[in-house]
Coordinates of C-alpha atoms and ligand atoms in Angstrom, one line a residue:
X183 CA 20.1 -22.5 -2.3
X184 CA 19.5 -19.1 -1.0
X185 CA 18.8 -18.7 2.6
X186 CA 16.9 -15.2 3.8
X187 CA 18.7 -13.4 6.8
X188 CA 16.9 -11.2 9.4
X189 CA 18.2 -8.0 10.4
X190 CA 18.3 -8.3 14.1
X191 CA 19.8 -6.2 16.9
X192 CA 22.6 -5.2 15.1
X193 CA 23.1 -8.0 13.5
X194 CA 22.1 -10.6 10.6
X195 CA 20.6 -13.5 12.1
X196 CA 20.8 -16.3 9.8
X197 CA 18.1 -19.7 9.9
X198 CA 18.1 -23.0 10.2
X199 CA 15.4 -24.5 11.3
X200 CA 11.8 -24.4 9.9
X201 CA 12.7 -22.8 6.3
X202 CA 9.6 -22.4 4.2
X203 CA 10.6 -21.5 0.6
X204 CA 10.1 -18.5 -1.9
X205 CA 9.7 -20.1 -5.0
X206 CA 10.1 -18.6 -9.1
X207 CA 6.0 -18.4 -10.0
X208 CA 7.2 -18.2 -13.4
X209 CA 8.4 -21.7 -13.3
X210 CA 8.1 -23.0 -9.7
X211 CA 11.5 -23.6 -9.0
X212 CA 12.6 -22.8 -5.8
X213 CA 15.0 -19.9 -5.2
X214 CA 16.3 -19.6 -1.4
X215 CA 14.5 -20.4 1.5
X216 CA 14.0 -18.7 5.1
X217 CA 12.4 -18.2 7.9
X218 CA 12.0 -16.1 11.8
X219 CA 13.0 -18.8 13.9
X220 CA 15.7 -18.7 16.9
X221 CA 15.1 -14.7 16.8
X222 CA 15.2 -13.5 20.4
X223 CA 12.0 -10.6 19.7
X224 CA 13.0 -9.3 23.1
X225 CA 16.6 -8.3 21.4
X226 CA 14.3 -6.7 18.8
X227 CA 12.1 -4.3 20.9
X228 CA 15.2 -3.5 23.0
X229 CA 17.1 -3.0 20.4
X230 CA 14.9 -0.6 18.5
X231 CA 13.6 1.2 22.0
X232 CA 16.6 1.9 23.5
X233 CA 19.4 2.3 20.8
X234 CA 17.0 3.0 17.4
X235 CA 14.4 5.7 19.2
X236 CA 16.8 8.0 20.9
X237 CA 19.3 8.1 17.9
X238 CA 16.2 9.3 15.4
X239 CA 14.7 11.4 18.3
X240 CA 18.2 13.5 19.3
X241 CA 17.8 14.5 15.6
X242 CA 15.9 17.0 14.3
X243 CA 13.1 16.2 11.5
X244 CA 15.2 18.1 9.0
X245 CA 18.3 15.6 10.1
X246 CA 15.7 12.4 9.0
X247 CA 14.7 13.6 5.8
X248 CA 18.6 13.5 4.6
X249 CA 18.9 9.2 6.0
X250 CA 15.2 9.2 3.7
X251 CA 17.5 10.8 0.7
X252 CA 20.3 8.9 1.0
X253 CA 17.9 5.5 1.8
X254 CA 16.0 6.8 -1.6
X255 CA 19.4 7.2 -3.4
X256 CA 21.3 3.6 -2.6
X257 CA 17.7 1.8 -3.6
X258 CA 18.3 3.6 -7.1
X259 CA 21.7 3.0 -7.3
X260 CA 20.7 -0.1 -7.3
X261 CA 17.3 -0.5 -9.1
X262 CA 18.5 -3.1 -11.9
X263 CA 19.4 -5.4 -9.5
X264 CA 16.6 -4.7 -8.1
X265 CA 13.6 -5.3 -11.2
X266 CA 16.1 -8.7 -11.5
X267 CA 15.4 -9.9 -8.0
X268 CA 11.6 -8.6 -8.2
X269 CA 10.9 -10.5 -11.1
X270 CA 12.2 -13.5 -9.6
X271 CA 10.5 -14.2 -7.9
X272 CA 7.4 -11.6 -7.8
X273 CA 7.3 -12.3 -11.2
X274 CA 7.2 -9.0 -12.1
X275 CA 7.4 -7.0 -15.8
X276 CA 10.2 -4.4 -15.7
X277 CA 7.2 -1.8 -15.8
X278 CA 5.4 -3.4 -13.1
X279 CA 9.1 -3.9 -11.2
X280 CA 9.6 -0.2 -11.8
X281 CA 6.1 0.7 -9.7
X282 CA 7.2 -0.7 -6.2
X283 CA 10.5 -0.7 -7.0
X284 CA 10.9 3.2 -8.8
X285 CA 8.0 4.3 -6.5
X286 CA 9.2 3.2 -3.4
X287 CA 12.4 5.3 -3.8
X288 CA 10.5 8.5 -5.3
X289 CA 8.2 7.9 -1.8
X290 CA 11.2 8.0 0.0
X291 CA 12.8 11.1 -1.6
X292 CA 9.3 12.8 -1.2
X293 CA 9.7 12.6 2.7
X294 CA 13.3 13.7 2.6
X295 CA 11.6 17.2 0.1
X296 CA 8.9 17.8 2.9
X297 CA 11.7 17.3 6.1
X298 CA 13.2 20.3 3.9
X299 CA 10.5 22.6 4.1
X300 CA 10.2 21.9 7.9
X301 CA 10.7 23.9 10.8
X302 CA 11.1 23.2 15.2
X303 CA 14.1 20.6 15.3
X304 CA 12.8 17.9 16.6
X305 CA 9.5 19.1 16.9
X306 CA 6.3 19.6 15.3
X307 CA 4.0 22.3 16.0
X308 CA -0.6 22.1 14.6
X309 CA -1.3 25.0 14.2
X310 CA -0.8 28.6 15.6
X311 CA -1.0 29.4 19.5
X312 CA -4.8 30.1 21.0
X313 CA -5.8 32.3 23.9
X314 CA -7.1 30.8 26.9
X315 CA -8.3 33.5 28.7
X316 CA -9.7 37.1 28.8
X317 CA -5.7 39.1 28.9
X318 CA -3.8 37.2 26.9
X319 CA -2.3 35.5 29.6
X320 CA -2.7 32.2 28.7
X321 CA -2.5 30.0 25.8
X322 CA -3.2 27.2 24.3
X323 CA -1.2 25.1 20.8
X324 CA -0.6 21.8 19.4
X325 CA 2.1 20.2 19.6
X326 CA 3.3 16.6 17.6
X327 CA 6.2 14.6 19.0
X328 CA 7.6 11.5 18.3
X329 CA 6.3 8.9 20.6
X330 CA 9.1 6.7 22.6
X331 CA 7.9 3.0 21.3
X332 CA 8.9 1.1 17.9
X333 CA 6.6 1.2 14.8
X334 CA 6.5 -2.0 13.3
X335 CA 5.5 -2.2 10.2
X336 CA 3.9 -6.2 8.0
X337 CA 3.9 -6.1 4.6
X338 CA 1.8 -7.7 2.2
X339 CA 3.6 -9.9 -0.5
X340 CA 2.4 -6.9 -3.8
X341 CA 4.9 -3.9 -3.0
X342 CA 7.6 -5.6 -0.8
X343 CA 9.1 -2.9 -2.4
X344 CA 7.3 0.3 -2.1
X345 CA 5.5 -1.3 1.2
X346 CA 8.3 -1.7 2.8
X347 CA 9.4 2.2 2.1
X348 CA 5.8 4.5 2.0
X349 CA 6.0 3.3 5.8
X350 CA 9.6 2.7 7.1
X351 CA 9.5 7.0 5.8
X352 CA 6.7 8.1 7.4
X353 CA 8.2 6.1 10.4
X354 CA 11.8 7.8 10.5
X355 CA 11.0 10.7 10.2
X356 CA 8.7 11.4 12.7
X357 CA 11.2 9.9 14.8
X358 CA 10.7 6.4 15.4
X359 CA 13.1 2.7 15.0
X360 CA 11.6 0.6 12.2
X361 CA 11.0 -3.4 12.3
X362 CA 9.7 -4.4 9.1
X363 CA 8.0 -7.7 7.9
X364 CA 7.9 -8.3 4.3
X365 CA 5.2 -11.5 3.0
X366 CA 6.7 -13.9 3.6
X367 CA 6.1 -15.7 -0.3
X368 CA 8.0 -12.4 -2.0
X369 CA 10.9 -11.4 1.0
X370 CA 13.6 -11.7 -1.3
X371 CA 13.4 -8.2 -2.9
X372 CA 12.3 -6.1 -0.1
X373 CA 15.3 -8.3 2.1
X374 CA 18.3 -7.3 -0.3
X375 CA 16.4 -3.2 0.0
X376 CA 17.7 -2.9 4.0
X377 CA 20.6 -5.3 3.3
X378 CA 21.8 -2.4 1.0
X379 CA 21.1 0.4 3.5
X380 CA 22.9 -1.6 6.2
X381 CA 25.7 -1.4 3.7
X382 CA 25.7 1.7 3.1
X383 CA 26.1 3.0 6.6
X384 CA 22.8 5.2 6.1
X385 CA 20.5 5.1 9.6
X386 CA 21.7 4.9 13.3
X387 CA 22.0 1.5 15.9
X388 CA 18.7 0.4 16.3
X389 CA 15.9 2.6 13.1
X390 CA 15.8 -0.5 10.7
X391 CA 15.2 -4.1 11.2
X392 CA 14.3 -6.5 9.5
X393 CA 12.2 -10.0 9.9
X394 CA 11.4 -12.1 7.2
X395 CA 9.7 -15.4 8.4
X396 CA 7.0 -15.2 11.2
X397 CA 5.8 -12.3 13.9
X398 CA 6.4 -15.1 16.4
X399 CA 5.7 -13.3 19.9
X400 CA 6.7 -10.1 18.5
X401 CA 3.8 -8.5 18.8
X402 CA 2.4 -9.7 22.7
X403 CA 5.2 -7.8 24.0
X404 CA 4.2 -4.7 22.3
X405 CA 3.2 -1.7 24.6
X406 CA 1.5 2.1 24.6
X407 CA 4.2 3.4 22.8
X408 CA 4.2 1.5 20.2
X409 CA 2.2 1.4 16.5
X410 CA 1.7 -1.3 14.0
X411 CA 0.9 -0.3 10.7
X412 CA -0.4 -2.9 8.8
X413 CA -0.9 -4.1 5.2
X414 CA -3.0 -7.1 4.0
X415 CA -6.1 -8.8 3.8
X416 CA -8.9 -8.1 6.4
X417 CA -9.3 -11.6 7.8
X418 CA -5.5 -10.8 9.0
X419 CA -6.3 -7.6 10.2
X420 CA -9.4 -8.5 12.3
X421 CA -7.6 -11.2 13.8
X422 CA -4.4 -9.3 14.2
X423 CA -7.4 -6.5 15.0
X424 CA -8.3 -9.1 18.4
X425 CA -5.1 -9.4 19.8
X426 CA -4.7 -9.1 23.6
X427 CA -1.8 -7.0 24.4
X428 CA -2.8 -4.9 21.3
X429 CA -6.1 -4.3 22.5
X430 CA -4.8 -4.1 26.5
X431 CA -2.0 -1.3 25.7
X432 CA -4.5 0.5 23.0
X433 CA -1.3 0.1 20.7
X434 CA -2.0 2.1 17.7
X435 CA -2.9 -0.3 15.3
X436 CA -2.9 0.8 11.4
X437 CA -4.3 -1.6 9.1
X438 CA -4.7 -0.9 4.8
X439 CA -6.5 -3.9 3.8
X440 CA -8.8 -5.0 1.1
X441 CA -10.9 -3.8 -1.5
X442 CA -13.3 -3.9 -4.7
X443 CA -12.2 -0.8 -6.0
X444 CA -14.9 0.2 -9.2
X445 CA -14.6 2.6 -12.6
X446 CA -17.5 4.2 -13.3
X447 CA -18.1 6.1 -16.7
X448 CA -20.6 9.0 -16.3
X449 CA -23.5 9.5 -19.7
X450 CA -21.5 12.5 -20.2
X451 CA -18.8 10.7 -21.7
X452 CA -19.2 9.8 -25.6
X453 CA -18.4 6.7 -26.8
X454 CA -15.3 7.0 -28.7
X455 CA -14.6 9.9 -27.1
X456 CA -10.7 10.7 -25.6
X457 CA -11.8 10.9 -22.1
X458 CA -13.9 7.3 -23.0
X459 CA -10.2 6.3 -24.1
X460 CA -8.7 7.5 -20.9
X461 CA -11.6 5.0 -18.9
X462 CA -10.4 2.1 -21.3
X463 CA -6.7 2.1 -20.7
X464 CA -6.7 3.0 -16.8
X465 CA -9.4 0.1 -17.3
X466 CA -7.2 -2.4 -19.4
X467 CA -4.0 -1.2 -17.0
X468 CA -5.7 -1.3 -13.8
X469 CA -6.5 -4.5 -13.8
X470 CA -3.3 -6.0 -15.7
X471 CA -0.8 -4.5 -14.2
X472 CA 1.2 -6.4 -11.5
X473 CA -1.0 -9.5 -12.6
X474 CA -4.1 -7.6 -10.7
X475 CA -2.4 -8.3 -7.4
X476 CA -2.9 -4.7 -6.0
X477 CA -5.1 -2.7 -3.9
X478 CA -5.9 -0.4 -5.9
X479 CA -7.3 -2.5 -9.5
X480 CA -10.2 -1.7 -10.1
X481 CA -12.4 -5.2 -9.2
X482 CA -15.4 -3.5 -10.6
X483 CA -17.2 -1.6 -13.6
X484 CA -19.8 0.6 -13.7
X485 CA -20.4 1.3 -17.3
X486 CA -24.3 4.0 -17.9
X487 CA -27.0 0.7 -20.0
X488 CA -26.0 3.0 -23.2
X489 CA -22.3 2.8 -24.2
X490 CA -22.9 -0.9 -21.4
X491 CA -23.1 -2.7 -25.3
X492 CA -19.5 -0.6 -26.6
X493 CA -17.3 -0.5 -23.3
X494 CA -18.0 -4.8 -23.5
X495 CA -16.7 -4.7 -26.4
X496 CA -13.1 -2.2 -26.4
X497 CA -12.4 -4.1 -22.7
X498 CA -12.6 -7.6 -24.5
X499 CA -9.8 -6.8 -27.9
X500 CA -8.1 -4.7 -26.0
X501 CA -7.6 -8.2 -22.6
X502 CA -7.8 -10.4 -24.8
X503 CA -4.9 -9.1 -26.9
X504 CA -2.3 -8.5 -22.9
X505 CA 0.4 -11.2 -23.4
X506 CA 0.7 -13.3 -20.0
X507 CA 3.9 -15.3 -19.3
X508 CA 7.3 -15.6 -18.4
X509 CA 7.8 -11.9 -17.9
X510 CA 11.9 -13.1 -19.0
X511 CA 10.3 -12.8 -22.8
X512 CA 10.1 -9.4 -23.9
X513 CA 6.2 -9.8 -25.6
X514 CA 5.4 -11.0 -22.7
X515 CA 2.7 -7.6 -21.7
X516 CA 1.6 -9.2 -17.2
X517 CA 3.8 -12.3 -15.7
X518 CA 2.0 -14.6 -13.0
X519 CA 0.3 -14.6 -9.6
X520 CA 3.5 -14.7 -6.8
X521 CA 2.8 -17.9 -5.7
X522 CA 0.8 -21.2 -5.6
X523 CA -1.4 -20.1 -2.4
X524 CA -2.8 -16.5 -4.9
X525 CA -3.4 -19.6 -7.8
X526 CA -5.2 -21.7 -5.1
X527 CA -7.9 -18.6 -3.9
X528 CA -8.3 -16.2 -7.5
X529 CA -9.4 -19.7 -8.9
X530 CA -11.0 -20.7 -6.5
X531 CA -12.5 -17.2 -6.2
X532 CA -13.3 -16.5 -10.0
X533 CA -16.2 -19.0 -9.2
X534 CA -17.9 -17.9 -5.9
X535 CA -18.3 -14.6 -9.3
X536 CA -20.3 -16.9 -11.6
X537 CA -23.0 -17.1 -8.8
X538 CA -23.2 -13.6 -10.1
X539 CA -21.8 -12.6 -13.1
X540 CA -21.0 -14.2 -16.2
X541 CA -17.4 -15.1 -18.0
X542 CA -17.1 -12.9 -21.5
X543 CA -13.2 -13.3 -21.5
X544 CA -10.8 -15.9 -20.1
X545 CA -11.5 -19.8 -18.9
X546 CA -11.1 -18.7 -15.0
X547 CA -8.8 -22.0 -15.5
X548 CA -5.3 -22.0 -14.9
X549 CA -2.7 -20.9 -18.7
X550 CA 0.3 -21.4 -20.5
X551 CA 2.6 -18.0 -19.8
X552 CA 4.7 -17.7 -22.5
X553 CA 8.1 -18.4 -22.2
X554 CA 7.3 -20.7 -19.8
X555 CA 7.6 -24.8 -19.8
X556 CA 4.0 -25.6 -20.8
X557 CA 2.5 -27.0 -16.9
X558 CA 4.6 -24.1 -14.8
X559 CA 3.3 -21.0 -13.7
X560 CA 1.2 -20.0 -11.8
X561 CA -0.7 -17.9 -14.9
X562 CA -4.2 -16.6 -14.7
X563 CA -5.1 -14.7 -18.3
X564 CA -7.7 -11.3 -17.9
X565 CA -10.9 -12.5 -16.7
X566 CA -14.1 -10.8 -17.3
X567 CA -17.1 -11.1 -16.4
X568 CA -20.3 -9.6 -16.0
X569 CA -23.0 -8.9 -13.6
X570 CA -26.7 -8.1 -15.2
X571 CA -28.5 -7.1 -11.8
X572 CA -26.2 -4.9 -10.4
X573 CA -27.3 -4.4 -7.0
X574 CA -27.6 -8.3 -6.3
X575 CA -24.4 -9.2 -7.5
X576 CA -23.9 -9.6 -4.1
X577 CA -20.7 -11.3 -4.6
X578 CA -18.8 -9.3 -6.9
X579 CA -19.5 -7.0 -4.2
X580 CA -17.5 -9.2 -0.9
X581 CA -14.9 -11.4 -2.5
X582 CA -11.6 -9.5 -3.9
X583 CA -10.2 -11.6 -6.7
X584 CA -6.5 -11.1 -6.6
X585 CA -5.9 -10.9 -9.7
X586 CA -6.0 -9.8 -13.1
X587 CA -10.4 -10.0 -12.8
X588 CA -13.1 -7.5 -13.2
X589 CA -16.2 -7.2 -13.6
X590 CA -19.1 -4.8 -15.4
X591 CA -21.7 -4.1 -14.4
X592 CA -24.9 -1.8 -15.7
X593 CA -25.9 1.6 -14.5
X594 CA -29.2 3.6 -15.4
X595 CA -26.5 6.8 -15.8
X596 CA -27.7 8.5 -12.2
X597 CA -25.0 9.5 -10.5
X598 CA -26.2 8.2 -6.9
X599 CA -27.6 4.7 -8.0
X600 CA -23.4 4.7 -9.4
X601 CA -22.3 5.9 -5.8
X602 CA -25.0 3.4 -4.7
X603 CA -24.4 1.0 -5.9
X604 CA -20.1 1.9 -5.5
X605 CA -20.4 2.1 -2.0
X606 CA -21.5 -1.9 -1.6
X607 CA -18.2 -2.5 -1.2
X608 CA -18.3 -1.4 2.6
X609 CA -15.6 0.9 1.7
X610 CA -12.2 0.8 -0.6
X611 CA -9.3 3.2 -0.9
X612 CA -10.8 4.7 -4.2
X613 CA -13.5 4.8 -6.9
X614 CA -12.6 6.7 -10.4
X615 CA -15.1 8.6 -12.4
X616 CA -14.9 9.6 -15.6
X617 CA -16.8 13.0 -16.0
X618 CA -16.2 16.2 -16.7
X619 CA -20.4 16.8 -15.7
X620 CA -19.3 18.9 -13.0
X621 CA -23.2 18.4 -11.9
X622 CA -23.1 14.9 -11.7
X623 CA -20.1 14.1 -9.9
X624 CA -20.9 16.4 -7.6
X625 CA -23.8 14.4 -7.1
X626 CA -21.8 11.2 -7.2
X627 CA -19.5 12.6 -3.6
X628 CA -22.0 13.8 -2.0
X629 CA -23.7 9.6 -2.0
X630 CA -20.8 8.4 -2.2
X631 CA -17.4 10.1 -1.4
X632 CA -18.4 9.2 2.7
X633 CA -17.7 5.3 1.7
X634 CA -14.1 5.6 -0.5
X635 CA -10.4 7.0 0.3
X636 CA -9.9 8.9 -2.2
X637 CA -11.6 9.7 -5.5
X638 CA -9.5 10.0 -8.9
X639 CA -11.3 11.6 -11.7
X640 CA -10.7 11.1 -14.8
X641 CA -11.6 14.4 -17.6
X642 CA -10.7 16.5 -20.6
X643 CA -8.1 18.2 -18.1
X644 CA -6.2 15.6 -17.0
X645 CA -5.5 13.1 -20.2
X646 CA -2.0 12.8 -20.1
X647 CA -1.6 13.5 -17.1
X648 CA -3.5 11.4 -14.0
X649 CA -0.8 8.3 -13.2
X650 CA -3.9 6.3 -13.0
X651 CA -6.2 5.6 -10.8
X652 CA -4.1 3.3 -8.4
X653 CA -1.2 4.9 -7.9
X654 CA -1.4 5.1 -4.1
X655 CA 1.1 9.4 -3.9
X656 CA 2.6 10.3 -1.3
X657 CA 1.5 13.8 -0.7
X658 CA -2.4 12.5 -0.7
X659 CA -4.2 9.6 1.3
X660 CA -3.6 6.3 1.0
X661 CA -6.6 4.6 2.8
X662 CA -10.1 3.9 3.1
X663 CA -12.8 3.1 4.8
X664 CA -14.8 -0.2 6.2
X665 CA -13.5 -3.3 4.9
X666 CA -10.9 -0.9 3.1
X667 CA -9.3 -0.7 7.0
X668 CA -10.2 2.5 8.6
X669 CA -6.2 3.7 8.2
X670 CA -4.4 7.4 6.8
X671 CA -1.0 6.3 5.7
X672 CA 1.3 8.9 3.1
X673 CA -0.8 12.3 2.9
X674 CA 2.2 14.3 2.8
X675 CA 2.6 15.3 7.3
X676 CA -0.3 13.1 8.2
X677 CA 0.9 10.0 7.4
X678 CA 3.7 10.9 9.5
X679 CA 1.2 11.3 12.3
X680 CA 0.4 8.4 12.6
X681 CA 4.2 7.9 15.0
X682 CA 3.5 11.4 16.8
X683 CA 2.0 11.8 20.0
X684 CA -0.2 15.4 19.3
X685 CA 0.1 17.3 22.9
X686 CA -1.8 20.2 23.5
X687 CA 0.0 22.8 25.2
X688 CA -0.9 25.4 27.6
X689 CA 0.5 28.7 29.1
X690 CA 2.5 32.2 28.8
X691 CA 2.9 32.1 24.9
X692 CA 6.4 33.8 24.8
X693 CA 7.2 30.8 27.2
X694 CA 5.1 28.0 24.3
X695 CA 6.6 30.0 20.8
X696 CA 10.3 29.2 22.6
X697 CA 9.5 25.8 23.5
X698 CA 8.1 25.1 20.0
X699 CA 9.6 26.6 17.5
X700 CA 12.5 25.4 17.6
X701 CA 15.3 27.6 19.5
X702 CA 18.0 26.3 22.0
X703 CA 16.6 25.1 24.5
X704 CA 17.2 27.9 27.9
X705 CA 17.7 30.6 25.4
Ligands
NAP1091 P1 -2.0 -10.8 4.4 O1 -2.1 -12.5 4.3 O2 -3.6 -11.0 4.4 O3 -0.8 -11.3 5.5 C1 -0.4 -9.5 5.3 C2 0.6 -9.6 5.8 O4 0.6 -10.6 7.2 C3 1.8 -11.5 5.8 O5 3.4 -9.7 5.6 C4 1.7 -11.6 6.9 O6 3.0 -12.1 6.6 C5 1.7 -11.0 8.0 N1 1.0 -12.0 8.9 C6 -0.2 -13.3 8.6 N2 -0.6 -13.6 10.3 C7 -0.3 -12.9 11.0 C8 -0.4 -12.6 12.4 N3 -0.7 -13.9 13.1 N4 -0.1 -12.1 12.8 C9 1.8 -11.1 12.1 N5 1.4 -10.7 10.7 C10 1.2 -11.9 10.0 O7 -2.4 -10.9 3.1 P2 -0.9 -10.8 1.6 O8 -1.6 -12.1 0.9 O9 -0.1 -11.0 2.1 O10 -1.6 -9.0 0.7 C11 -3.3 -9.8 -0.6 C12 -3.9 -8.8 0.9 O11 -3.1 -7.4 0.9 C13 -5.4 -8.4 -0.5 O12 -6.0 -9.1 0.1 C14 -5.0 -7.1 -1.1 O13 -6.2 -6.2 -0.9 C15 -4.0 -6.1 0.1 N6 -4.2 -5.1 0.2 C16 -3.9 -3.6 0.7 C17 -2.7 -2.6 0.3 C18 -4.1 -1.1 0.9 O14 -2.6 -0.3 0.5 N7 -5.1 -1.3 1.3 C19 -1.8 -2.9 0.0 C20 -1.0 -4.0 -1.1 C21 -2.6 -5.3 -0.2 P3 3.7 -13.8 5.8 O15 3.5 -13.6 4.7 O16 5.1 -14.7 6.5 O17 2.1 -14.8 6.3

């Protein structure tokens, strides 16, 4: 049986106790075991703070960028192996595995490219100098400097590679050493990524450590220079936020959590038109990709009453045609949920949603999967519900069912009404709008933009161009207000600044310029 090791304090730690199984969700076979028991978390922190951090801070931003490029290349060279591991442990189809693995590599490559254009040596200036005195002898300028701590990355089970890569890219570029912890149930592919990067000798000693299993007493030892970036459920985020040490040290804590994302069709889009087709295609992808286990998946579909019958009929037909089963079978378009726990939670959730709506597709029960033994595998068929009272459907706006499940809601066609219904979820990661009516779109922004982290607009101009609302692109922000966690990742340099401290420098103009433009000190 394969035992997944943690990479800590410059060596691989093989656990002997506390082992938990990792499972192939298509067959329910145990494929590996892991645990972090026996890891000395004080030594892990010391290694990062005393070796990794100083080594990274010695490098310029551009040099750190070359590390990211090499990480992306090493992962790309092992792409086929990583895709196989993803299928085995995450139950992903080839396309779903690629979304995670290629997405992670592309994000590293994007930040490597961004670093090439950054001037200023190891520091990053923010804006120009501003005069602070009447006679021009006293000036101010803002500067971003790396925090002298450690970046602790806690990731959700659903994006083991992208989650690792997007967080590591920003932290390493900022000059902070990383301790990364994948979700335990799907740690196989993230562990292999770290092994590939370690074997390639890309990073300085202490710059990257991996914890497979629990974080033990790590969180209780964090300090004011450390940063925690968490991705997972709102419930776990709430628990971690209340950690005594995090509060006492005022440790920076970024949260990416749940989200009940909405896709909204505007009344200007005619049934059967190209934008109507795009809306349907996007929804089918955003409901079934990774079996709906995406924080950015569409959970609520808002249709104007005038289009409801057409939307209902088309969605049922298209979702019904998706073949659910073991991704090892080429006919399969959607794999299983990732674990027994996810299956239990999803079926419970579908039951809860039926308080507010009726099932119009799916049984609400576990299904058998094509290419898997009968009775085995954590399969749920694409499931669609419909609620008659859009604003009264409280469960639909509050219960995240992390599975291929969405609810169809109807509104009167007004942008403000749609925005109000969207906002009932208390903060989302993304809202997708389908319209070419600028007046309607502007009204939606006025009423709803503050309740969502990203607005994805599908229109005539974006046909064949937009990647779908579920793709978090490194150039623009990922995160959302309220229930979605309130965090901000990616967004180019914004994501990097999470790991830096902004300092206001005040003094003579020439001196400020020389201190911040990357010139050798003392020249
Ligand atoms: P989860 O149960 O909250 O777990 C998330 C991570 O937290 C896992 O690595 C888990 O480790 C760890 N964890 C749990 N309790 C902890 C504790 N007391 N101390 C330290 N770490 C702890 O969430 P999940 O089931 O993995 O992921 C699904 C959720 O993530 C969904 O709600 C989804 O919406 C959300 N998500 C959000 C985003 C986003 O970007 N906003 C992206 C992906 C997923 P173990 O696995 O070892 O328990």
